[in-house]
Short mmCIF file of C-alpha atoms in Angstrom, two decimals:
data_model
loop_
_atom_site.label_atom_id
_atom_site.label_comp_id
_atom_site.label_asym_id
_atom_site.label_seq_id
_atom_site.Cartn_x
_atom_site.Cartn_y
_atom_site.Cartn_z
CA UNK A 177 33.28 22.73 15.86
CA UNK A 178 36.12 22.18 13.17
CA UNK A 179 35.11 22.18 9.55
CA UNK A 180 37.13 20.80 6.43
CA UNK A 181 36.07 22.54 3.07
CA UNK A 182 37.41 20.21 0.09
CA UNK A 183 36.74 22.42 -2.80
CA UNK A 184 39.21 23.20 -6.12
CA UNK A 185 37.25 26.46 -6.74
CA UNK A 186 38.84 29.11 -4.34
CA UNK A 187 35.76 31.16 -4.64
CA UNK A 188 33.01 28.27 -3.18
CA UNK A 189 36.08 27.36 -0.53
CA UNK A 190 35.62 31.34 0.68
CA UNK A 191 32.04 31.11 0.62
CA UNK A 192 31.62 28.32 2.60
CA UNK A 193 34.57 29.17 5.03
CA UNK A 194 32.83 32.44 5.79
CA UNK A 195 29.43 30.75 6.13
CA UNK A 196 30.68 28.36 8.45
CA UNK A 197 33.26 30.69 10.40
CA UNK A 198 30.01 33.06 10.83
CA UNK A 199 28.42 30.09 12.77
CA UNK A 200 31.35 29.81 15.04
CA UNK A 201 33.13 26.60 13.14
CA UNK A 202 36.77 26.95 12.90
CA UNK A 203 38.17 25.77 8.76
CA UNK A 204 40.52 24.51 7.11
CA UNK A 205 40.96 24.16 3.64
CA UNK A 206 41.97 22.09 0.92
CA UNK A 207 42.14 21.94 -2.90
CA UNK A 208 41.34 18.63 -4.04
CA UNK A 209 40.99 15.28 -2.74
CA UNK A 210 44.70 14.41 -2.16
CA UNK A 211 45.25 17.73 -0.01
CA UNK A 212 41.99 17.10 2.19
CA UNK A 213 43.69 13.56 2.91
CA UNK A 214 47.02 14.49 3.62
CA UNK A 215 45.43 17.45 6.10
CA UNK A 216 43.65 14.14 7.79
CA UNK A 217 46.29 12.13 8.19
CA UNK A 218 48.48 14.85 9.70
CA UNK A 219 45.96 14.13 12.38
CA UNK A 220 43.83 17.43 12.34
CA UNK A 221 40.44 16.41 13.55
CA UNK A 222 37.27 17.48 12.10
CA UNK A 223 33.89 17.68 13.35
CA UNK A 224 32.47 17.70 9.23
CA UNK A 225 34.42 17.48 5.95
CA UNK A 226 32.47 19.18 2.97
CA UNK A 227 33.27 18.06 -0.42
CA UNK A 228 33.11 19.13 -3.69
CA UNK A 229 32.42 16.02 -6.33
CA UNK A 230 34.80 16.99 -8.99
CA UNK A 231 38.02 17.77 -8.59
CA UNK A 232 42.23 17.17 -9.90
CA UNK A 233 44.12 14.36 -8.57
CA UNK A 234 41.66 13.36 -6.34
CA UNK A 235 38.07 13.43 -6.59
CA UNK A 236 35.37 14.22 -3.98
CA UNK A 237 33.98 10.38 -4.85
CA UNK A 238 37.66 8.50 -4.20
CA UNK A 239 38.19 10.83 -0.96
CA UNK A 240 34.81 9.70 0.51
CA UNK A 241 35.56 6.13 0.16
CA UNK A 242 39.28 6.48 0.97
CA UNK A 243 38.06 8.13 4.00
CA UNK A 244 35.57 5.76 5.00
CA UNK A 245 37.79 2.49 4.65
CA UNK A 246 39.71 4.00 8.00
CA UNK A 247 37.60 3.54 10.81
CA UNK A 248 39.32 6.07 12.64
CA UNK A 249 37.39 8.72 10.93
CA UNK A 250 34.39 7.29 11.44
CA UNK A 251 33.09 10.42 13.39
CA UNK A 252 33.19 12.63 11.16
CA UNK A 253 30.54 13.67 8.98
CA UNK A 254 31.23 14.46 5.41
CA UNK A 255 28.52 15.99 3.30
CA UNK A 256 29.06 16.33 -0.70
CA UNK A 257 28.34 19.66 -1.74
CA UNK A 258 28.42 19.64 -5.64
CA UNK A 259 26.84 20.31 -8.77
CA UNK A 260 26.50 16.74 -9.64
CA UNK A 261 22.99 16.53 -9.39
CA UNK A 262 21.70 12.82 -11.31
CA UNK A 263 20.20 11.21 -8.53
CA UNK A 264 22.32 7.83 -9.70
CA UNK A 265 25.06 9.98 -8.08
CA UNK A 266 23.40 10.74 -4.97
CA UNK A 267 22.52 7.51 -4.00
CA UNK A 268 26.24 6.50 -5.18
CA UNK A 269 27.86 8.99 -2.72
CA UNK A 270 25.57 8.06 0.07
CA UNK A 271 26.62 4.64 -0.47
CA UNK A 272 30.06 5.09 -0.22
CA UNK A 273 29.36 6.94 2.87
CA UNK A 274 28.63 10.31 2.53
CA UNK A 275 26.13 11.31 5.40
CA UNK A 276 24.37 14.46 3.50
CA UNK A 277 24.33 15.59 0.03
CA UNK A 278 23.74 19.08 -1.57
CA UNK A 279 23.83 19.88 -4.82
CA UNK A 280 24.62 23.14 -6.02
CA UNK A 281 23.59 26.23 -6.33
CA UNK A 282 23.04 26.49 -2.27
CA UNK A 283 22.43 29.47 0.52
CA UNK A 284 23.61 29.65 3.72
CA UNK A 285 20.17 28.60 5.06
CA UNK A 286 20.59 25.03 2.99
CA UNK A 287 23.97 24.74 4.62
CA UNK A 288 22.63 25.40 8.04
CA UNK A 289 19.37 23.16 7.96
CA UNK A 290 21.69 20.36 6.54
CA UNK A 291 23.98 21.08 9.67
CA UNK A 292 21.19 20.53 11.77
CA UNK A 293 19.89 17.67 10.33
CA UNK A 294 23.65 16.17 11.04
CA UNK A 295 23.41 17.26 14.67
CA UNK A 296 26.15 19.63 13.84
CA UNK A 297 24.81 23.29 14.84
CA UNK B 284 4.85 54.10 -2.68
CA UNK B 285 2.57 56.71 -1.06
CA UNK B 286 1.34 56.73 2.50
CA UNK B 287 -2.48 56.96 0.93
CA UNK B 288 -1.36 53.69 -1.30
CA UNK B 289 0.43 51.67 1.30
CA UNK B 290 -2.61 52.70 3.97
CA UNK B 291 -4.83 51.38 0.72
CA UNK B 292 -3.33 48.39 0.49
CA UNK B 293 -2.57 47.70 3.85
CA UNK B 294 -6.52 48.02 4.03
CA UNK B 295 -7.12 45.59 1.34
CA UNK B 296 -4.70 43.35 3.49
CA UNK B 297 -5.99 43.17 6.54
CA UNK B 298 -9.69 42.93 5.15
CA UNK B 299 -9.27 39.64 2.67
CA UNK B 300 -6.32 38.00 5.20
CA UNK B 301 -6.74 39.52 8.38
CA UNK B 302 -2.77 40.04 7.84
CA UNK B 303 -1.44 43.19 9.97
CA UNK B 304 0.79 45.01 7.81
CA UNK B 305 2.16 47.46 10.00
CA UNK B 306 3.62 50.53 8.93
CA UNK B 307 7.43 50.57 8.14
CA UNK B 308 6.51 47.45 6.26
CA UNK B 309 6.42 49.43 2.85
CA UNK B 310 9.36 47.12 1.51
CA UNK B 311 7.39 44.31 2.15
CA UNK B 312 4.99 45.59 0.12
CA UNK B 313 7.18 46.51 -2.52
CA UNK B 314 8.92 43.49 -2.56
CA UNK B 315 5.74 41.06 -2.95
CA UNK B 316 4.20 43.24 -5.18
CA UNK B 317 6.63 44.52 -8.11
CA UNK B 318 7.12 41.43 -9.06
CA UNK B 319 2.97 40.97 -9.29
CA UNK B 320 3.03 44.29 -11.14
CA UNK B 321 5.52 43.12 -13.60
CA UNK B 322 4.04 40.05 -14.63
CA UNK B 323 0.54 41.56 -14.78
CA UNK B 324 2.06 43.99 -16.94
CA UNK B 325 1.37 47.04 -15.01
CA UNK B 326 3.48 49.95 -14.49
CA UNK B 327 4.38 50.33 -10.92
CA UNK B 328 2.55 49.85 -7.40
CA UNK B 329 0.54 53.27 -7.40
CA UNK B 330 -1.26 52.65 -11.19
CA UNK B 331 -1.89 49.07 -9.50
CA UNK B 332 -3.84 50.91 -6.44
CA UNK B 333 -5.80 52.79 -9.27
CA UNK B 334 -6.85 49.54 -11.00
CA UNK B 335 -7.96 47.99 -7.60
CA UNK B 336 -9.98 50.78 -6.38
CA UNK B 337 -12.03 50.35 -9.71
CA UNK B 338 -11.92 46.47 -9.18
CA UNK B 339 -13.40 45.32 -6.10
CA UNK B 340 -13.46 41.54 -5.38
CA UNK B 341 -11.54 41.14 -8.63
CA UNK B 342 -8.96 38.87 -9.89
CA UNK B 343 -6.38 41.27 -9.59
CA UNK B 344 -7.29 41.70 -5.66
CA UNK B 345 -7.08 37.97 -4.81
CA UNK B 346 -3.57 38.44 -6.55
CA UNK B 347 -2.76 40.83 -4.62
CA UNK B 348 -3.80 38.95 -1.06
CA UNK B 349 -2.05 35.46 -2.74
CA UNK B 350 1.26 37.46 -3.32
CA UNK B 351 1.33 38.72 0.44
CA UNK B 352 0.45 35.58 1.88
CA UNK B 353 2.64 32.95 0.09
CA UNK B 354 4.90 32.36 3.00
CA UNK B 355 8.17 30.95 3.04
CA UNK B 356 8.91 26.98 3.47
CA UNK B 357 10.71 24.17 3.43
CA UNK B 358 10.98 20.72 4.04
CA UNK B 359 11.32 19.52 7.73
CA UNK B 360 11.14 23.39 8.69
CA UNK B 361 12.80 23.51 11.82
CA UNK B 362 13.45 20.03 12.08
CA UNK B 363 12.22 19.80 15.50
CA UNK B 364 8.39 19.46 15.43
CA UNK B 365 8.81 16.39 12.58
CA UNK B 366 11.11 14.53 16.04
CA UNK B 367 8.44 15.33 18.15
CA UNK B 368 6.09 14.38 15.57
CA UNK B 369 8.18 10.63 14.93
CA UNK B 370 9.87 10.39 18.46
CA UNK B 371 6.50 11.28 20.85
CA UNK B 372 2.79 12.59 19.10
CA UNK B 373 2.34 9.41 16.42
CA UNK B 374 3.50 6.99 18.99
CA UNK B 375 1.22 8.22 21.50
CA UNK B 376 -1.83 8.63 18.76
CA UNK B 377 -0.89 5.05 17.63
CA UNK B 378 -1.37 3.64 21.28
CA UNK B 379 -5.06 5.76 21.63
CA UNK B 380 -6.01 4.94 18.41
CA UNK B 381 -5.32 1.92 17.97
CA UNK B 382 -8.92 0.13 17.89
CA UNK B 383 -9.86 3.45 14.94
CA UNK B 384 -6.57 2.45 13.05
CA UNK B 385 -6.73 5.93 11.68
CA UNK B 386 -5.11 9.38 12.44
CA UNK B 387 -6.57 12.73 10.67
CA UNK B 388 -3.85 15.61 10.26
CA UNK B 389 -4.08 19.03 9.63
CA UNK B 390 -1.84 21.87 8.14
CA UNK B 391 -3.78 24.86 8.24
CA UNK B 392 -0.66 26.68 6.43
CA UNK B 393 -0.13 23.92 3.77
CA UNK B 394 1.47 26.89 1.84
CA UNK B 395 3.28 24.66 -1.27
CA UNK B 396 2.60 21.14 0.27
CA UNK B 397 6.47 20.61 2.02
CA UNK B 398 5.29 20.49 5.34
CA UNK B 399 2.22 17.75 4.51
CA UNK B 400 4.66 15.67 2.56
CA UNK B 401 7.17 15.70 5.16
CA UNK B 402 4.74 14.22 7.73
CA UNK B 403 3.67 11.86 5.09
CA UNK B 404 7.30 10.81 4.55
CA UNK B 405 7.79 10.52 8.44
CA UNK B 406 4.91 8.55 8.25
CA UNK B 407 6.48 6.09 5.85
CA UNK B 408 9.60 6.45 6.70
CA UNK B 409 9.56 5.87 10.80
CA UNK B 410 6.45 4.60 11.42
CA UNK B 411 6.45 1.37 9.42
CA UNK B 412 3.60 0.48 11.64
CA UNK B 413 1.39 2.53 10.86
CA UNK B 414 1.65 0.38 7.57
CA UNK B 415 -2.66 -0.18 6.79
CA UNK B 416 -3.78 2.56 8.81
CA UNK B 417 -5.98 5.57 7.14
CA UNK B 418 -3.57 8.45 7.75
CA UNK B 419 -5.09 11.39 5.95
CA UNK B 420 -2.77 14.72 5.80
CA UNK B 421 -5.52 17.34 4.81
CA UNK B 422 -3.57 20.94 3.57
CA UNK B 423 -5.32 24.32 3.40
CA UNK B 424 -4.43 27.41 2.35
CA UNK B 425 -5.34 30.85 1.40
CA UNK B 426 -3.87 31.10 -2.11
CA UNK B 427 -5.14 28.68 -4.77
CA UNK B 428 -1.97 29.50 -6.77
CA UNK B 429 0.08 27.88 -3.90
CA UNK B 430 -2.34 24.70 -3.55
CA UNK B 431 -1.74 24.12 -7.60
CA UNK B 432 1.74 23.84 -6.85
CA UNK B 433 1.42 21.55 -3.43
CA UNK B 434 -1.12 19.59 -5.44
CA UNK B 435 1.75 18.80 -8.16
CA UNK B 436 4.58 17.88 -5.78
CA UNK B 437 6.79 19.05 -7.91
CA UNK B 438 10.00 21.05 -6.53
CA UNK B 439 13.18 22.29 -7.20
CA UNK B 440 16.52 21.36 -6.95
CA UNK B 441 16.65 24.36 -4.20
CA UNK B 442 13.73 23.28 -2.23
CA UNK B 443 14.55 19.90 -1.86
CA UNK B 444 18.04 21.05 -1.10
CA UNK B 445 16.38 22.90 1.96
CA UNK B 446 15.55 21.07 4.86
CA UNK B 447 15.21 17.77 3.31
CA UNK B 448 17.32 14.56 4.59
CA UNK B 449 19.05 12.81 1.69
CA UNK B 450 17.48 9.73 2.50
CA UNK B 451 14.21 10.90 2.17
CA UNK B 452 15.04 12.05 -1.17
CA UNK B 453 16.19 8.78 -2.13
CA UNK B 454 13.32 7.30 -0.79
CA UNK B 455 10.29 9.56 -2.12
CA UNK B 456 11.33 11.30 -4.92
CA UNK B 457 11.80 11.40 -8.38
CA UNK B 458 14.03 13.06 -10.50
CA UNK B 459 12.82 14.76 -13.53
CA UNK B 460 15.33 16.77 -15.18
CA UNK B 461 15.93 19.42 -12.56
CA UNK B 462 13.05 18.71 -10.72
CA UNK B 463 11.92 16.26 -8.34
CA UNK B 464 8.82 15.07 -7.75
CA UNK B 465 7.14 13.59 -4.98
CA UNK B 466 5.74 9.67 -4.81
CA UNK B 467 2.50 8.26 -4.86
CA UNK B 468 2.83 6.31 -1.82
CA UNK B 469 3.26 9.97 0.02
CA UNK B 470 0.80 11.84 -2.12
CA UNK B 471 -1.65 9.44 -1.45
CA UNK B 472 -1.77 10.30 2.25
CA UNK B 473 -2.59 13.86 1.42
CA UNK B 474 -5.09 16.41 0.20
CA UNK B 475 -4.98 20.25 -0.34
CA UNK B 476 -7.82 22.48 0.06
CA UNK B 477 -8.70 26.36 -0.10
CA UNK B 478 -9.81 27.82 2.90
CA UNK B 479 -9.21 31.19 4.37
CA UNK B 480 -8.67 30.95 8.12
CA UNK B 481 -10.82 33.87 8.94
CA UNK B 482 -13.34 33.15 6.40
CA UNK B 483 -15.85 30.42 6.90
CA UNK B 484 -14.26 26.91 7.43
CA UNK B 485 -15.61 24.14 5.47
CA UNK B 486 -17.01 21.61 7.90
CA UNK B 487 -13.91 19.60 8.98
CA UNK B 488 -13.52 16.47 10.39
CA UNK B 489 -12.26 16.35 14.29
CA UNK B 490 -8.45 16.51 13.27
CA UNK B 491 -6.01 14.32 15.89
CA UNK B 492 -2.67 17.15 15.29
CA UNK B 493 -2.72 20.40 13.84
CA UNK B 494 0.33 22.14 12.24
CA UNK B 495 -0.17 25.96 12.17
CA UNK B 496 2.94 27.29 11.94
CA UNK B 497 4.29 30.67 11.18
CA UNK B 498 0.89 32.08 10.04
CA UNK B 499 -0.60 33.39 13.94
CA UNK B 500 2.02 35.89 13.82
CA UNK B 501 0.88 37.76 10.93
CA UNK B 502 -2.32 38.33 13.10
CA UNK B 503 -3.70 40.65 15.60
CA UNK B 504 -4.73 39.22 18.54
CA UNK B 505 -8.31 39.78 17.96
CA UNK B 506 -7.97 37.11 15.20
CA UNK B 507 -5.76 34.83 17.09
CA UNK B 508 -8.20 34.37 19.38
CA UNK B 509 -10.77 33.50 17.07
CA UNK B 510 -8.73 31.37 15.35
CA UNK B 511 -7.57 29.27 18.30
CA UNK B 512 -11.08 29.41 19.18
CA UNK B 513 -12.22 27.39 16.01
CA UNK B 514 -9.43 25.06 16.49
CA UNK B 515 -10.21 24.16 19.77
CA UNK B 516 -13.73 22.58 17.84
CA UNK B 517 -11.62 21.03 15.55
CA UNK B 518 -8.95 19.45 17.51
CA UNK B 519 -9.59 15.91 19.19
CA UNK B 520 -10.06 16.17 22.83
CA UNK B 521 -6.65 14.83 23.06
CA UNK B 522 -4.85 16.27 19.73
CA UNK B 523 -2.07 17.61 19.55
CA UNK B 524 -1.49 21.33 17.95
CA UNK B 525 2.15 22.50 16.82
CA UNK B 526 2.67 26.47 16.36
CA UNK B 527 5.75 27.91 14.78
CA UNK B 528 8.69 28.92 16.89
CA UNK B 529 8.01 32.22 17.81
CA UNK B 530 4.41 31.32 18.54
CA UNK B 531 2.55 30.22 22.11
CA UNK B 532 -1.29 30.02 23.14
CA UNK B 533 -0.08 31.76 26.03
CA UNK B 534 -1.80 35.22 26.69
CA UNK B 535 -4.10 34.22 24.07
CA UNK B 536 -6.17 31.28 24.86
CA UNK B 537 -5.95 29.80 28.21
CA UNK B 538 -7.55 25.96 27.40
CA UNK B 539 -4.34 24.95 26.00
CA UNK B 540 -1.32 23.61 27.84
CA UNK B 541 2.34 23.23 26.81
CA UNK B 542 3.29 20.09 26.12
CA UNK B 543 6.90 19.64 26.00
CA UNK B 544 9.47 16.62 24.72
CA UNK B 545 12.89 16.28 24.24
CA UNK B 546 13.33 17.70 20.79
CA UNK B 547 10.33 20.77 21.34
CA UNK B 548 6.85 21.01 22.29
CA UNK B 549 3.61 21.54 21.54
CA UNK B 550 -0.04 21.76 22.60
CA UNK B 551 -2.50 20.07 24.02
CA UNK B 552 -6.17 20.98 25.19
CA UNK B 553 -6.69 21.20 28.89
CA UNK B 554 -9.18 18.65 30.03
CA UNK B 555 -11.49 20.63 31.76
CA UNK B 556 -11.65 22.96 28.56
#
């Protein structure tokens, strides 16, 4: 399993990565919205993409729809994992096409149930 | 903590909740009840002993059993028994009771009320047909504390984080500042109750599934028996019982059979039992 952790705070990127590396997922990382979609289109694939809400040059919002208007990455899963929390947001992101949502603060065991619930464990 | 206090307590323990606490579980103890100590103001776990030899059958006491027993939960725990639940049981209840129009459901752990609302939000959610049916999601529990809070539906941002599909959220909640609370078209399907499983049980209805998860394994197996013993009066003829993960009639109670489906299994009762 291949995981992309779209976060501009270094220390929630190492969190995550070591969460996720603990459960066998391989990661890659990127900054901010731009960087995650530059890593795509370089043609790395990804089995989930998790993504921070606000961030520079690109936010977590414009990546998920930028993603989701190319079918080809239509297979991946991206879950928003933010501290935007109004629930005006979360139905906003879902729209767009976000597949899971979690707002932080979060522990490993609400990253792992939301895995499961994706089929991705 | 002394041996004489933690063989005190583990007393206590066993006596109100029929909860083994065995011993090299002194953190446990420490870790459910300093916090109890600190709110009720008293100075650490041995003065507490003190006070509850001189208090049988007190208030203290019962806060004593509630703080051992409040397990932990979450929405959808384990994901698996809700898709056997959706995918298999309430298709196959629908079908055999379809002249009753009615299903009865149990949660002998209702703990803080996720697990009842999440089979009332399967309910809702996947099984538009049962749309005019009487589904009735009874919980019980052991600690009144813990059925105050079910009773409210009110969570966290952190529990509904947990185990909870965003599109449930969506669907049954709403947000109140940093909490979310549950909808009346779920609550309505549900009702909490007190009841000690290895006290006297309220008369109960014949109950078509039973969730009791994650509380047999606190239990010797003296009490599991009785306990599955009781639920085989309670359970339909052809009900359906779920146990937690690590859990299994087997060795225990022979009248029940595995039942198993693509996402898990469960239990049934064997016919000639």
């Amino acid at each position: 399993m291949r995981a992309l952790i779209v976060d501009d705070a270094r220390t929630i990127r190492m969190i995550l990565g070591k969460m996720l590396r603990e459960l066998g997922f391989e990661c890659e990382e990127a900054g901010d919205g731009q960087e995650a979609w530059e890593t795509l289109q370089k043609g790395s694939e990804f089995d989930i993409a998790l993504v921070d809400w606000n961030m520079p040059v690109m936010d977590g919002f414009a990546l998920v729809q930028t993603v989701r208007a190319d079918a080809s990455y239509n297979d991946m899963k991206i879950m928003m994992v933010t501290t935007e929390s109004e629930m005006a947001n979360v139905v906003k992101a879902i729209e767009a096409g976000a597949n899971e949502y979690v707002m932080k603060p979060f522990t490993k065991d609400v990253i792992l149930e939301k895995l499961k619930i994706l089929g991705i464990d | 903590m002394t041996p004489a206090d933690f063989e005190f307590l583990q007393g206590l323990i066993r006596d109100r909740s029929a909860i083994v606490l065995e011993t090299g579980k002194e953190y446990l103890l420490e870790a459910r009840l300093e916090p109890l100590c600190r709110q009720k103001e008293i100075e650490d776990i041995p003065t507490l002993v003190r006070q509850l030899k001189t208090q049988a059958r007190s208030p203290l006491e019962e806060a004593v059993v509630e703080a051992m027993t409040t397990n932990e939960t979450s929405f959808f725990r384990d994901q698996h028994p809700f898709r056997v639940l959706k995918d298999n049981v309430l298709p196959e209840m629908m079908k055999r009771r379809d002249s009753l129009k009615s299903i009865r459901i149990w949660c002998a752990a209702a703990s803080s009320g996720q697990e009842s609302y999440s089979i009332g939000m399967t309910v809702k959610k996947d099984l538009p047909a049962l749309e005019g049916w009487n589904v009735k999601i009874l919980g019980t529990d052991i600690s009144k504390n813990i059925l105050e809070r079910a009773q409210s539906g009110i969570y966290s941002q952190l529990e509904v984080n947990r185990g909870l599909p965003i599109p449930y959220l969506m669907k049954f909640f709403k947000q109140d500042g940093k909490t979310w609370v549950i909808n009346d078209e779920v609550r309505r399907l549900t009702e909490f109750k007190f009841m000690n499983l290895i006290g006297t049980w309220p008369p109960l209805m014949k109950q078509d599934i039973i969730f009791i998860r994650n509380v047999l394994i606190y239990f010797d197996m003296e009490t599991k028996k009785k306990i599955f013993e009781r639920i085989r009066e309670v359970l339909a003829p052809d009900g359906y019982l779920f146990l937690g993960g690590s859990e299994s009639t087997f060795g225990i109670d022979d009248n029940f059979q595995r039942v198993e489906f693509d996402a898990g299994a469960c239990y049934q009762l064997k016919e000639d039992s």
